[in-house]
Coordinates of C-alpha atoms and ligand atoms in Angstrom, one line a residue:
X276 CA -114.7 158.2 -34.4
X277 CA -113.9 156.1 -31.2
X278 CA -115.5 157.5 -27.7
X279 CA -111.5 158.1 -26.9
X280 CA -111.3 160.4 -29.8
X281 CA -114.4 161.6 -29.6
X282 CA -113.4 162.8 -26.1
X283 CA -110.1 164.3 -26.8
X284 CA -111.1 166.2 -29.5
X285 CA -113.9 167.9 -27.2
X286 CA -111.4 168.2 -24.5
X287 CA -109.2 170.3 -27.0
X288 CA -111.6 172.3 -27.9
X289 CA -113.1 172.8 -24.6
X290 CA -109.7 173.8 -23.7
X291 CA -109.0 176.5 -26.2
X292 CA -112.5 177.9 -25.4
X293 CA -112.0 177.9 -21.7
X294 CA -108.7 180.1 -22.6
X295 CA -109.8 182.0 -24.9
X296 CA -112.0 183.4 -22.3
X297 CA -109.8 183.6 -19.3
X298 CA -107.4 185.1 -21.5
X299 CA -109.7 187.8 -23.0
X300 CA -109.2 191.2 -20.5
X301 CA -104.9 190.6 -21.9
X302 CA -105.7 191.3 -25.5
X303 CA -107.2 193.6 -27.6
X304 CA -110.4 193.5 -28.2
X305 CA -110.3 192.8 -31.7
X306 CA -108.6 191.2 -34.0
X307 CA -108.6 190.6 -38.1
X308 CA -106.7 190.2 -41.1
X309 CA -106.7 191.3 -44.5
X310 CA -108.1 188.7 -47.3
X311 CA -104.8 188.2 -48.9
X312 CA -103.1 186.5 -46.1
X313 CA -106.3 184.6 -45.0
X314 CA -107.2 183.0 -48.4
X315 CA -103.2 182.1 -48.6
X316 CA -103.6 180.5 -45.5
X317 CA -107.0 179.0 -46.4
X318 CA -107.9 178.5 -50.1
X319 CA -107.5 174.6 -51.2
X320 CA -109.6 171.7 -52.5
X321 CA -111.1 169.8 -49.9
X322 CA -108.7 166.9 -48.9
X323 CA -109.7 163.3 -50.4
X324 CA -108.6 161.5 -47.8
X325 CA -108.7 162.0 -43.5
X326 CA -106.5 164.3 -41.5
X327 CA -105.6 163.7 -37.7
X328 CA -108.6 165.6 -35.9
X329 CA -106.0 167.6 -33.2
X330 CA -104.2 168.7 -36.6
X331 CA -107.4 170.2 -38.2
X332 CA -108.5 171.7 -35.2
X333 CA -105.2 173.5 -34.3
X334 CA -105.5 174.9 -37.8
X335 CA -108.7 176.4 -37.0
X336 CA -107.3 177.5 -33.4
X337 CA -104.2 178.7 -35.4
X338 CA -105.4 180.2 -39.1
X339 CA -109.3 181.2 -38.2
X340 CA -110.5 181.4 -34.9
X341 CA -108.3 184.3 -33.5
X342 CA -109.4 186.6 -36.9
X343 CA -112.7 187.8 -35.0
X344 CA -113.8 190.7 -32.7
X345 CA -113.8 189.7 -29.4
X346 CA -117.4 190.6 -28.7
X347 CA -117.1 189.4 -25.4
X348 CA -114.2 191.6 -24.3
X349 CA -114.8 193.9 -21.6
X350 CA -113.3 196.3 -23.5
X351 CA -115.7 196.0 -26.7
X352 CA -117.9 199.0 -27.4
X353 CA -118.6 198.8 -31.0
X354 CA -121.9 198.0 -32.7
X355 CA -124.1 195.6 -30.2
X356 CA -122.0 192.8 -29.0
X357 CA -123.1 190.4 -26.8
X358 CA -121.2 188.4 -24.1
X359 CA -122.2 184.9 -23.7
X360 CA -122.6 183.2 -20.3
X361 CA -120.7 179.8 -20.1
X362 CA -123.8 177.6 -19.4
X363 CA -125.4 179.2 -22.8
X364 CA -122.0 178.2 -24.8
X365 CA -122.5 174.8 -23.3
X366 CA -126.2 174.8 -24.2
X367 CA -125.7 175.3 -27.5
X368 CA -123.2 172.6 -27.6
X369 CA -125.7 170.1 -26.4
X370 CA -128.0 170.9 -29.0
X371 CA -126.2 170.5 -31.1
X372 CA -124.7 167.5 -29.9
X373 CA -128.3 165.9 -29.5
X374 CA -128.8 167.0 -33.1
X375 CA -132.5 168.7 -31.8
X376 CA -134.6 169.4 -34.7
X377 CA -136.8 171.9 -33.1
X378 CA -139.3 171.8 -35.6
X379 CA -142.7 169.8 -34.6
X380 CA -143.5 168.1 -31.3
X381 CA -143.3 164.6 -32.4
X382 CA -139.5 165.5 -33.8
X383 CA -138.2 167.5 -30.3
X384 CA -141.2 167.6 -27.4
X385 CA -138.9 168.1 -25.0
X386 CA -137.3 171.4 -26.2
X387 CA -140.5 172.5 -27.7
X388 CA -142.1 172.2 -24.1
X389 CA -139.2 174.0 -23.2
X390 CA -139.4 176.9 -25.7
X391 CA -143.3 177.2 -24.6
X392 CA -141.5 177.7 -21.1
X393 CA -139.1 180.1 -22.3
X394 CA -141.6 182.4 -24.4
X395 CA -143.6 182.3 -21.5
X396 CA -141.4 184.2 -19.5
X397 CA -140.6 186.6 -22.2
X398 CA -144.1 186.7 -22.5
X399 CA -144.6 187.9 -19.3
X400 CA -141.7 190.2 -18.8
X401 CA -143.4 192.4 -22.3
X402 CA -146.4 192.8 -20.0
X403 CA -148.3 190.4 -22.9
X404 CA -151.5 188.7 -21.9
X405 CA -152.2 185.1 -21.9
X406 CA -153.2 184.6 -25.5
X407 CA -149.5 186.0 -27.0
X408 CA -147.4 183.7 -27.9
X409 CA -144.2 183.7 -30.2
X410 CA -141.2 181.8 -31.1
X411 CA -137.3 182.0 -31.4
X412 CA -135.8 183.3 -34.4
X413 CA -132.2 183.5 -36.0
X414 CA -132.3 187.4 -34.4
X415 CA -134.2 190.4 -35.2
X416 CA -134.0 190.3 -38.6
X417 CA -135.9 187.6 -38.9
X418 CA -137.8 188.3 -36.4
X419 CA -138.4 191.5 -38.2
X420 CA -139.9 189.6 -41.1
X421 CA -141.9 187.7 -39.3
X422 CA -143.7 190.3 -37.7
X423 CA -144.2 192.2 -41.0
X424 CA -145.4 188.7 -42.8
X425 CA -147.9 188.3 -39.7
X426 CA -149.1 192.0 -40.1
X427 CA -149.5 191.7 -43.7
X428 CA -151.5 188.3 -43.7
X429 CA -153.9 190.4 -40.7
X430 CA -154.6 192.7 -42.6
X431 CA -155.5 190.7 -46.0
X432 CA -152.7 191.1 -47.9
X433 CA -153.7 194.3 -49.0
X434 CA -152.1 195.7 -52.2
X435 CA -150.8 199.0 -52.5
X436 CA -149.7 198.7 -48.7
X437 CA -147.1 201.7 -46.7
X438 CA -145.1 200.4 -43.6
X439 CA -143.8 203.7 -41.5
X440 CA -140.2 203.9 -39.5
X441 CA -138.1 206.2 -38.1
X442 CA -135.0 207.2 -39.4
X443 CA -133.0 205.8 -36.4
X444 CA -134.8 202.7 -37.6
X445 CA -132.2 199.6 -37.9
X446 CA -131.8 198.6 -41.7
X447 CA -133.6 195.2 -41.0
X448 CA -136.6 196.6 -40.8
X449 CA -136.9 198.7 -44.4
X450 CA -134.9 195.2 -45.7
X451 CA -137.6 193.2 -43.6
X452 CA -140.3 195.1 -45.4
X453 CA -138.6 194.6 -48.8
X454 CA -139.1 190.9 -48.0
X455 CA -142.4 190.8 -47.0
X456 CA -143.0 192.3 -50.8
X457 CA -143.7 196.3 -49.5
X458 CA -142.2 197.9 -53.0
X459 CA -139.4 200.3 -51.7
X460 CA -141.1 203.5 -52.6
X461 CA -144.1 202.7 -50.0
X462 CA -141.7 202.3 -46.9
X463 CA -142.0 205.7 -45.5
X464 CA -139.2 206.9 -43.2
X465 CA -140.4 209.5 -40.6
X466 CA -138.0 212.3 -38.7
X467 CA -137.2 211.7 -35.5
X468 CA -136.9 214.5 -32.9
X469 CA -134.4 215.5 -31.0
X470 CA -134.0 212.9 -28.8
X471 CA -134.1 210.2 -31.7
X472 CA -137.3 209.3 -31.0
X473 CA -140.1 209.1 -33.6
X474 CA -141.9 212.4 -34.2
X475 CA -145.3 211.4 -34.0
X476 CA -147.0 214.7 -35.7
X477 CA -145.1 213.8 -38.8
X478 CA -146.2 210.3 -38.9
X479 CA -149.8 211.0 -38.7
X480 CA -148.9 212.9 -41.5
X481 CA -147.7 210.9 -43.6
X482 CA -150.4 208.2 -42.6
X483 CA -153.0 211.0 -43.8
X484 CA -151.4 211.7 -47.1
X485 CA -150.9 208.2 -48.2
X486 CA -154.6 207.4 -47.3
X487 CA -156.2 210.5 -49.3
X488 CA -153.5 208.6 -52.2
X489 CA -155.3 205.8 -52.1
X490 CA -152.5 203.9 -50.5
X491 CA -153.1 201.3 -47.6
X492 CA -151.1 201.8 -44.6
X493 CA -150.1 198.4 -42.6
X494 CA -148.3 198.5 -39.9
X495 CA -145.9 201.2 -38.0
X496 CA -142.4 199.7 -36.7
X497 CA -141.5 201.6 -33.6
X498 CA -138.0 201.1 -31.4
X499 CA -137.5 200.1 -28.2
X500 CA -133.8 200.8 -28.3
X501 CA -131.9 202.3 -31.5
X502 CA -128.9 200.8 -33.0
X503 CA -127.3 204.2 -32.7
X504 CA -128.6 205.7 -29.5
X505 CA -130.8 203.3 -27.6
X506 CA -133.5 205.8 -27.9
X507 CA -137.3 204.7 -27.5
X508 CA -139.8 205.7 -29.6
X509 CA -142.8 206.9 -27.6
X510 CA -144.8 203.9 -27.3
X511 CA -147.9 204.6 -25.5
X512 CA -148.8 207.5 -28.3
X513 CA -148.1 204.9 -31.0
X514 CA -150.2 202.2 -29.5
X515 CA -153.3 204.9 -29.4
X516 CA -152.5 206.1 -33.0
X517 CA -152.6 202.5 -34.4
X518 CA -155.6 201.6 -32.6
X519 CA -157.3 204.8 -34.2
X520 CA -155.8 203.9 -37.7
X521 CA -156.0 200.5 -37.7
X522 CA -152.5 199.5 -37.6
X523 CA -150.0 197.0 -36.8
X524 CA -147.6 198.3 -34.2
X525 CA -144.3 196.3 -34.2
X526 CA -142.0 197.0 -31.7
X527 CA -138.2 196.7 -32.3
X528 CA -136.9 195.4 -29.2
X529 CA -133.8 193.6 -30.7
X530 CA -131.5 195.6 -28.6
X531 CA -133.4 197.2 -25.5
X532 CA -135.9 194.9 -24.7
X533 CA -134.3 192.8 -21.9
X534 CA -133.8 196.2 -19.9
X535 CA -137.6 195.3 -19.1
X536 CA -136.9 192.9 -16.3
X537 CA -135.3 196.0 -14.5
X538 CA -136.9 198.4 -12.8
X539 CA -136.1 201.5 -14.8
X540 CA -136.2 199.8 -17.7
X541 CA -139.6 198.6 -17.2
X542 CA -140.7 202.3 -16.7
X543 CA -138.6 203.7 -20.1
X544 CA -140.7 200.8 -22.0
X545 CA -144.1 201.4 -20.8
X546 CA -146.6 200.7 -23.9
X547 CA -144.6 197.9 -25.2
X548 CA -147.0 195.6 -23.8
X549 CA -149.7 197.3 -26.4
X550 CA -147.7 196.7 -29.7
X551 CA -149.3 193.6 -31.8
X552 CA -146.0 192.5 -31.7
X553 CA -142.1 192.9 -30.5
X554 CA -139.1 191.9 -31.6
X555 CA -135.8 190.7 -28.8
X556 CA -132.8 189.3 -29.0
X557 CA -131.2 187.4 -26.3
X558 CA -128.1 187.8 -28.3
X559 CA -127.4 191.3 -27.4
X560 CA -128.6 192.3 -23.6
X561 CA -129.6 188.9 -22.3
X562 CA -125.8 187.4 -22.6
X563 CA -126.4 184.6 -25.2
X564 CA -124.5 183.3 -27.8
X565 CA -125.2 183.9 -31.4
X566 CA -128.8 182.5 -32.4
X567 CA -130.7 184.0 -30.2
X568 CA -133.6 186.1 -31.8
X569 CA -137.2 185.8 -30.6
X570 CA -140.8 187.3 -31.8
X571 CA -143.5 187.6 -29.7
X572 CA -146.6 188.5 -30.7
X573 CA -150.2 189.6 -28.8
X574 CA -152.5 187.1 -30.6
X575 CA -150.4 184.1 -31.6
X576 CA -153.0 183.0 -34.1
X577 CA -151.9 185.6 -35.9
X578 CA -148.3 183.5 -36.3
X579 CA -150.4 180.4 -37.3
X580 CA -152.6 182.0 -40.1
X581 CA -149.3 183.5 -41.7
X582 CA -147.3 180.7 -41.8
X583 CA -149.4 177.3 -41.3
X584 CA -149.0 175.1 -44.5
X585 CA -149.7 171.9 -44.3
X586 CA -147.6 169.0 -46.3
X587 CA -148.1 165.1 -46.5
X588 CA -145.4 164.4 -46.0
X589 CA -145.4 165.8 -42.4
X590 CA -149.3 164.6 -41.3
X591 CA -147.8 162.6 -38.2
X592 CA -146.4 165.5 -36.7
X593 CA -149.7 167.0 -36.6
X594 CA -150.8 165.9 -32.4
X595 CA -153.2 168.9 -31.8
X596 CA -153.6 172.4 -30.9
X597 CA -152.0 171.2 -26.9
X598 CA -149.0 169.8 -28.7
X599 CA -147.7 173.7 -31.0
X600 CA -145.6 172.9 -33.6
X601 CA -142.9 175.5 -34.0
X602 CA -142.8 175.3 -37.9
X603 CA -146.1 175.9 -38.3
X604 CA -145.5 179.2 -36.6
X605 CA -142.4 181.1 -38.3
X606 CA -140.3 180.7 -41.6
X607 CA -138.1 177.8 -40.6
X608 CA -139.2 174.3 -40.5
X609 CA -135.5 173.0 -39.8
X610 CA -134.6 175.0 -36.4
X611 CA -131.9 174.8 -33.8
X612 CA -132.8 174.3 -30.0
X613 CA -132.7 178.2 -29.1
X614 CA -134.6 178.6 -25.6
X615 CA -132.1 175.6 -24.5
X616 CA -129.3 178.2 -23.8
X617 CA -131.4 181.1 -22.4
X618 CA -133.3 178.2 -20.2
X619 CA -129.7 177.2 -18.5
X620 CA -128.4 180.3 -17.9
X621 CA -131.4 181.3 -15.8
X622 CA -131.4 178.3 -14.5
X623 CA -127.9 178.4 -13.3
X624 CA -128.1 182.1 -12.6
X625 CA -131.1 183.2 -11.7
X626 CA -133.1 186.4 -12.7
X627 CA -131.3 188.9 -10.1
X628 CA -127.8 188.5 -11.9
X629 CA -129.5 188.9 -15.1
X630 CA -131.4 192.1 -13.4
X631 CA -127.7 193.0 -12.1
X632 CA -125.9 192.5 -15.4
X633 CA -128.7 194.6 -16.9
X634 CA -128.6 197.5 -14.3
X635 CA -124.2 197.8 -14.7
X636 CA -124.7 198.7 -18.3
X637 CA -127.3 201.6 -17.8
X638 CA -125.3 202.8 -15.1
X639 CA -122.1 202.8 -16.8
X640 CA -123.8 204.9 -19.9
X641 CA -125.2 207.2 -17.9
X642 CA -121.5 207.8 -15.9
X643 CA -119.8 208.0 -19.2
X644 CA -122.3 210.4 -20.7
X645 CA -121.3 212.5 -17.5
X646 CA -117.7 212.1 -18.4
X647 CA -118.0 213.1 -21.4
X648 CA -120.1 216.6 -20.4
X649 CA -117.1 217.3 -18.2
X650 CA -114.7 216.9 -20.6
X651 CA -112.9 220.1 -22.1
X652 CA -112.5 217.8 -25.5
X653 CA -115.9 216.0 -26.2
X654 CA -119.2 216.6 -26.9
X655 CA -122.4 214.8 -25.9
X656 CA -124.6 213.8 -28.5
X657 CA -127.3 212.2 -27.2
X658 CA -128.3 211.3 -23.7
X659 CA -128.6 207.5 -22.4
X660 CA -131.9 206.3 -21.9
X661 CA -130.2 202.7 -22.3
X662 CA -126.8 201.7 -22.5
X663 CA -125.3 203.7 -25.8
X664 CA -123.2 206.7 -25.3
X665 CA -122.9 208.7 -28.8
X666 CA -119.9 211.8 -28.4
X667 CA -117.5 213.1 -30.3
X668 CA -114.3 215.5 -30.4
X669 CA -115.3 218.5 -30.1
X670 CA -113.4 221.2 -28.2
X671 CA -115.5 224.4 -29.5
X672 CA -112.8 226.0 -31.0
X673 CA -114.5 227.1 -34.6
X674 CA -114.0 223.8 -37.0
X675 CA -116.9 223.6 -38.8
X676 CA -118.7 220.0 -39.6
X677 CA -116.4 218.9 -41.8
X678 CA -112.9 219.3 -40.2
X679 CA -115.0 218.1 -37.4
X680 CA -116.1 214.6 -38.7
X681 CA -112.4 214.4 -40.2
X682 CA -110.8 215.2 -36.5
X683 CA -113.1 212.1 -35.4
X684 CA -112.5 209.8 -38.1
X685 CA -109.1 210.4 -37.7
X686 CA -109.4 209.4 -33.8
X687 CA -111.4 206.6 -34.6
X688 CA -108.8 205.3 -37.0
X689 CA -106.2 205.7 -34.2
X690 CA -108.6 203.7 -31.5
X691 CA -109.1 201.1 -34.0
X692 CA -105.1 200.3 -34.6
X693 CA -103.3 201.8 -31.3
X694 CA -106.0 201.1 -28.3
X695 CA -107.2 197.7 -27.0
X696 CA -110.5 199.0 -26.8
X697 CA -113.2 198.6 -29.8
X698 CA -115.3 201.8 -30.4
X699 CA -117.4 202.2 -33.8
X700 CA -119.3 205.2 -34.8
X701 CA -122.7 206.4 -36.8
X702 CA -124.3 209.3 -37.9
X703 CA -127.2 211.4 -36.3
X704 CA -129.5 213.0 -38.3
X705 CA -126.4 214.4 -39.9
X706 CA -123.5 214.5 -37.5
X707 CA -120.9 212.1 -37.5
X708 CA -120.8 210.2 -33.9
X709 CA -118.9 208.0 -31.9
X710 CA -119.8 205.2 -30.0
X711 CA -119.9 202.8 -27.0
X712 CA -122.5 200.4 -26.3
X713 CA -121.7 199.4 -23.0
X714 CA -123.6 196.1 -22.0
X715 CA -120.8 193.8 -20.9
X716 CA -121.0 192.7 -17.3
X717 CA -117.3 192.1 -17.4
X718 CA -117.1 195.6 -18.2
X719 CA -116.0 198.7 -15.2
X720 CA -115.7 201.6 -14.9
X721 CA -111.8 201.5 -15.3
X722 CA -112.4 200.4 -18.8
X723 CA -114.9 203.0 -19.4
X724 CA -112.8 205.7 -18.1
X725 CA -109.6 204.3 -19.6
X726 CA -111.1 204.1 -23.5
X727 CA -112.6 207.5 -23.1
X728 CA -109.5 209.1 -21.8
X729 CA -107.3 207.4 -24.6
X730 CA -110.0 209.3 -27.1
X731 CA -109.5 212.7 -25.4
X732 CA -105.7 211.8 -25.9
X733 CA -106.0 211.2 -29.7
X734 CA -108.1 214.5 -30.1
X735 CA -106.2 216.7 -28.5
X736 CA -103.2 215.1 -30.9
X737 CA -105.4 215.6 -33.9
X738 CA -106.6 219.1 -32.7
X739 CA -103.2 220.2 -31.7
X740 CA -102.1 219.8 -35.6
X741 CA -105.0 221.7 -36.6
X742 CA -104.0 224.8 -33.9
X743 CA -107.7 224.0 -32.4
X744 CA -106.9 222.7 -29.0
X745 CA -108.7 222.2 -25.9
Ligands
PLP951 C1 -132.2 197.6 -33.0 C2 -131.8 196.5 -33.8 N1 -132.8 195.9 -34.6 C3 -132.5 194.8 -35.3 C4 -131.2 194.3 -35.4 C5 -130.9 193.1 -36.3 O1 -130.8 192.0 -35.5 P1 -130.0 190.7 -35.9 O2 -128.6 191.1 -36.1 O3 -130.1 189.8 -34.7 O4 -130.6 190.1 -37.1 C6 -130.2 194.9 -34.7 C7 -128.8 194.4 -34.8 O5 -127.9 194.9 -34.2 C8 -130.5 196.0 -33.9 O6 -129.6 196.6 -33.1

């Protein structure tokens, strides 16, 4: 391509990105199609010969790019979205642009100096000593498996190994165990309490009885911020009970563990600093665009005796222990520039926006939980240590749990196609829940207030048929 077309065809594209965003708080916050009408738009052999690049693009702009949640709308409460600040967008858009292979010093020292930098801060924030180290990761999935690998090369590769989790416990973790070669019948999943949290009696429990089995427990993945209800296990305990067992504690930070570099959420995640290692995602509360995963771990060695394998054919990449190669320290060799995007939004930020942006969704949770304990029609189900707020229709009126889960459904299913807000739900240790996660710094109280009032609206419509109303 010529520079000139080269530069209109970014300039287009800039363009519909730039308006996408500005146009965001005027639409719904989702959006999608069924598969019939996509693959009619979409299905074809590749074309043999070229198209005009403004026509290809405007069929992206036209037939794919609007089918998508907008995870960025203030407005969107479901699941863990994240909302990506312009000068990470723009990051990732000169990595790629600079085709970074971020996979050995010789190949990409700048970045890798920069990902040192980056880690380093995370490092710090954890409350990590000098010696931990860690790298980026696709998110915590990966970062889940990386951990487990890590812990299971520690320990010797020990057959017959358990792995213990809660039951609020995101499924990357069990699947992250299932990877790391942990048969499914040794992953144990503990109760948690009543505040979510891991119950700590009934691990030690189930530690005990898989020893006197003969089996070989490894490591204990703890949360630092469900999926479901941003609860935290209690960490401190779990770092003393690993130290007397002989664990691995991995911490599963994916979601909550940016609220560190706040005050408060500094205090809730007290002990985190003692966990072998600890899974984030800049994706979710640290306003990145999608890859940004990271593990850190308390001894990196431990990264470099899991995954170090040398190959011939990449002996000139190999500069010394001063000059870390990232490959030699996680699954990927081939890796995008990650810390890029989190390093330029600091940058151009600065760490008391990002402490700000933090603070608004905690304080948001905890107003909405309070909404919702005032409110005739809905019932609190758990109470916001972070930024999730899990209710649900409930008026008292005598429906037992199953008219009950149908009643929410039923508003769920109205949210989803009549409201411009996006809610989702889950299920706690039973009950069927909805949910907002409400970590958007776009996001007020107006559109809190507004989403939860359109939910009372739609139960009292669904109660009202049911002669159970508030
Ligand atoms: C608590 C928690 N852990 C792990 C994950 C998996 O992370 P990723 O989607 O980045 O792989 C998620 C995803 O939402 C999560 O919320």
């Amino acid at each position: 391509m010529s520079r000139e077309q080269m530069l209109e065809l970014g300039r287009q594209a800039l363009d519909l990105v730039v308006n996408r965003i500005e146009n965001l708080p005027d639409e719904g916050a989702w959006e999608g199609e069924f598969r019939e009408i996509l693959e009619s738009h979409l299905a074809e052999d590749p074309p043999e010969g070229p198209n005009p690049p403004s026509g290809v693009l405007e069929r992206l702009a036209r037939d794919v790019l609007p089918f998508t949640a907008r995870l960025d709308h203030p407005r969107f409460f479901g699941f863990i979205p994240t909302s990506s600040t312009w000068p990470g967008v723009v990051a990732d858009l000169l990595a790629t642009g600079y085709l970074i292979n971020q996979c050995t010093w010789l190949v990409a020292s700048g970045p890798s100096q920069l990902e040192l930098v980056v880690i380093d801060w995370f490092r710090r924030w954890i409350g990590y000593p000098e010696g931990a180290g860690g790298l980026f990761t696709s998110g915590g999935s990966a970062a889940s498996v990386d951990a487990l690998v890590a812990a299971r090369e520690a320990a010797g590769h020990p057959e017959r190994a358990t792995v213990y989790m809660s039951d609020q416990s995101h499924s990357a973790l069990p699947r992250a165990a299932v990877v790391v070669g942990i048969p499914r019948d040794h992953i144990r999943t503990i109760p948690s309490d009543g505040s979510f949290r891991l119950d700590l009696e009934a691990l030690s429990t189930a530690v005990a009885a898989d020893r006197a089995a003969g089996l070989r427990p490894l490591a204990v993945c703890a949360n630092a911020g469900t999926a479901s209800t941003g609860a935290i296990d209690p960490l401190d305990e779990l770092a003393d009970f690993c130290a007397t067992e002989d664990l691995w504690l991995h911490v599963d930070a994916a979601y909550g563990g940016f609220a560190v570099v706040t005050e408060r959420g500094g205090q809730l995640l007290r002990g985190i600093e003692r966990a072998d290692s600890v899974g984030l995602d800049a994706h979710k509360w640290f306003f990145q665009p999608y890859e940004a995963g990271c593990l850190l771990v308390k001894d990196r060695e431990t990264l470099s005796d899991a995954f170090h394998m040398p190959h011939d054919i990449l002996q000139d990449t190999i500069w010394g222990a001063d000059h870390p190669n990232f490959a030699d320290i996680g699954l990927q060799l081939s890796r995008s520039a990650r810390a890029l995007k989190v390093w330029m939004s600091v940058q151009t930020f600065g760490m008391d926006a990002f402490r700000r942006a933090i603070e608004n969704g905690m304080e948001l949770a905890a107003r909405a939980h309070d909404y919702v304990r005032a409110s005739p029609v809905l019932e609190p189900l758990n109470t916001p240590p972070l930024g999730i707020v899990c209710f649900r229709v409930n008026p008292g009126g005598g429906l037992d749990e199953a008219a009950l889960e149908a009643v929410n459904r039923t508003v769920l299913a109205q949210m989803f196609w009549d409201d411009p807000a996006f809610m989702s739900s889950t299920r706690l240790q039973g009950t069927f829940a909805l949910r907002m996660c409400i970590i958007n710094p776009a996001t007020t109280w107006d559109d809190v207030r507004e989403t939860l009032e359109a939910v009372e609206r739609f139960g009292r419509k669904e109660l009202s048929g049911k002669g159970d109303l508030a």
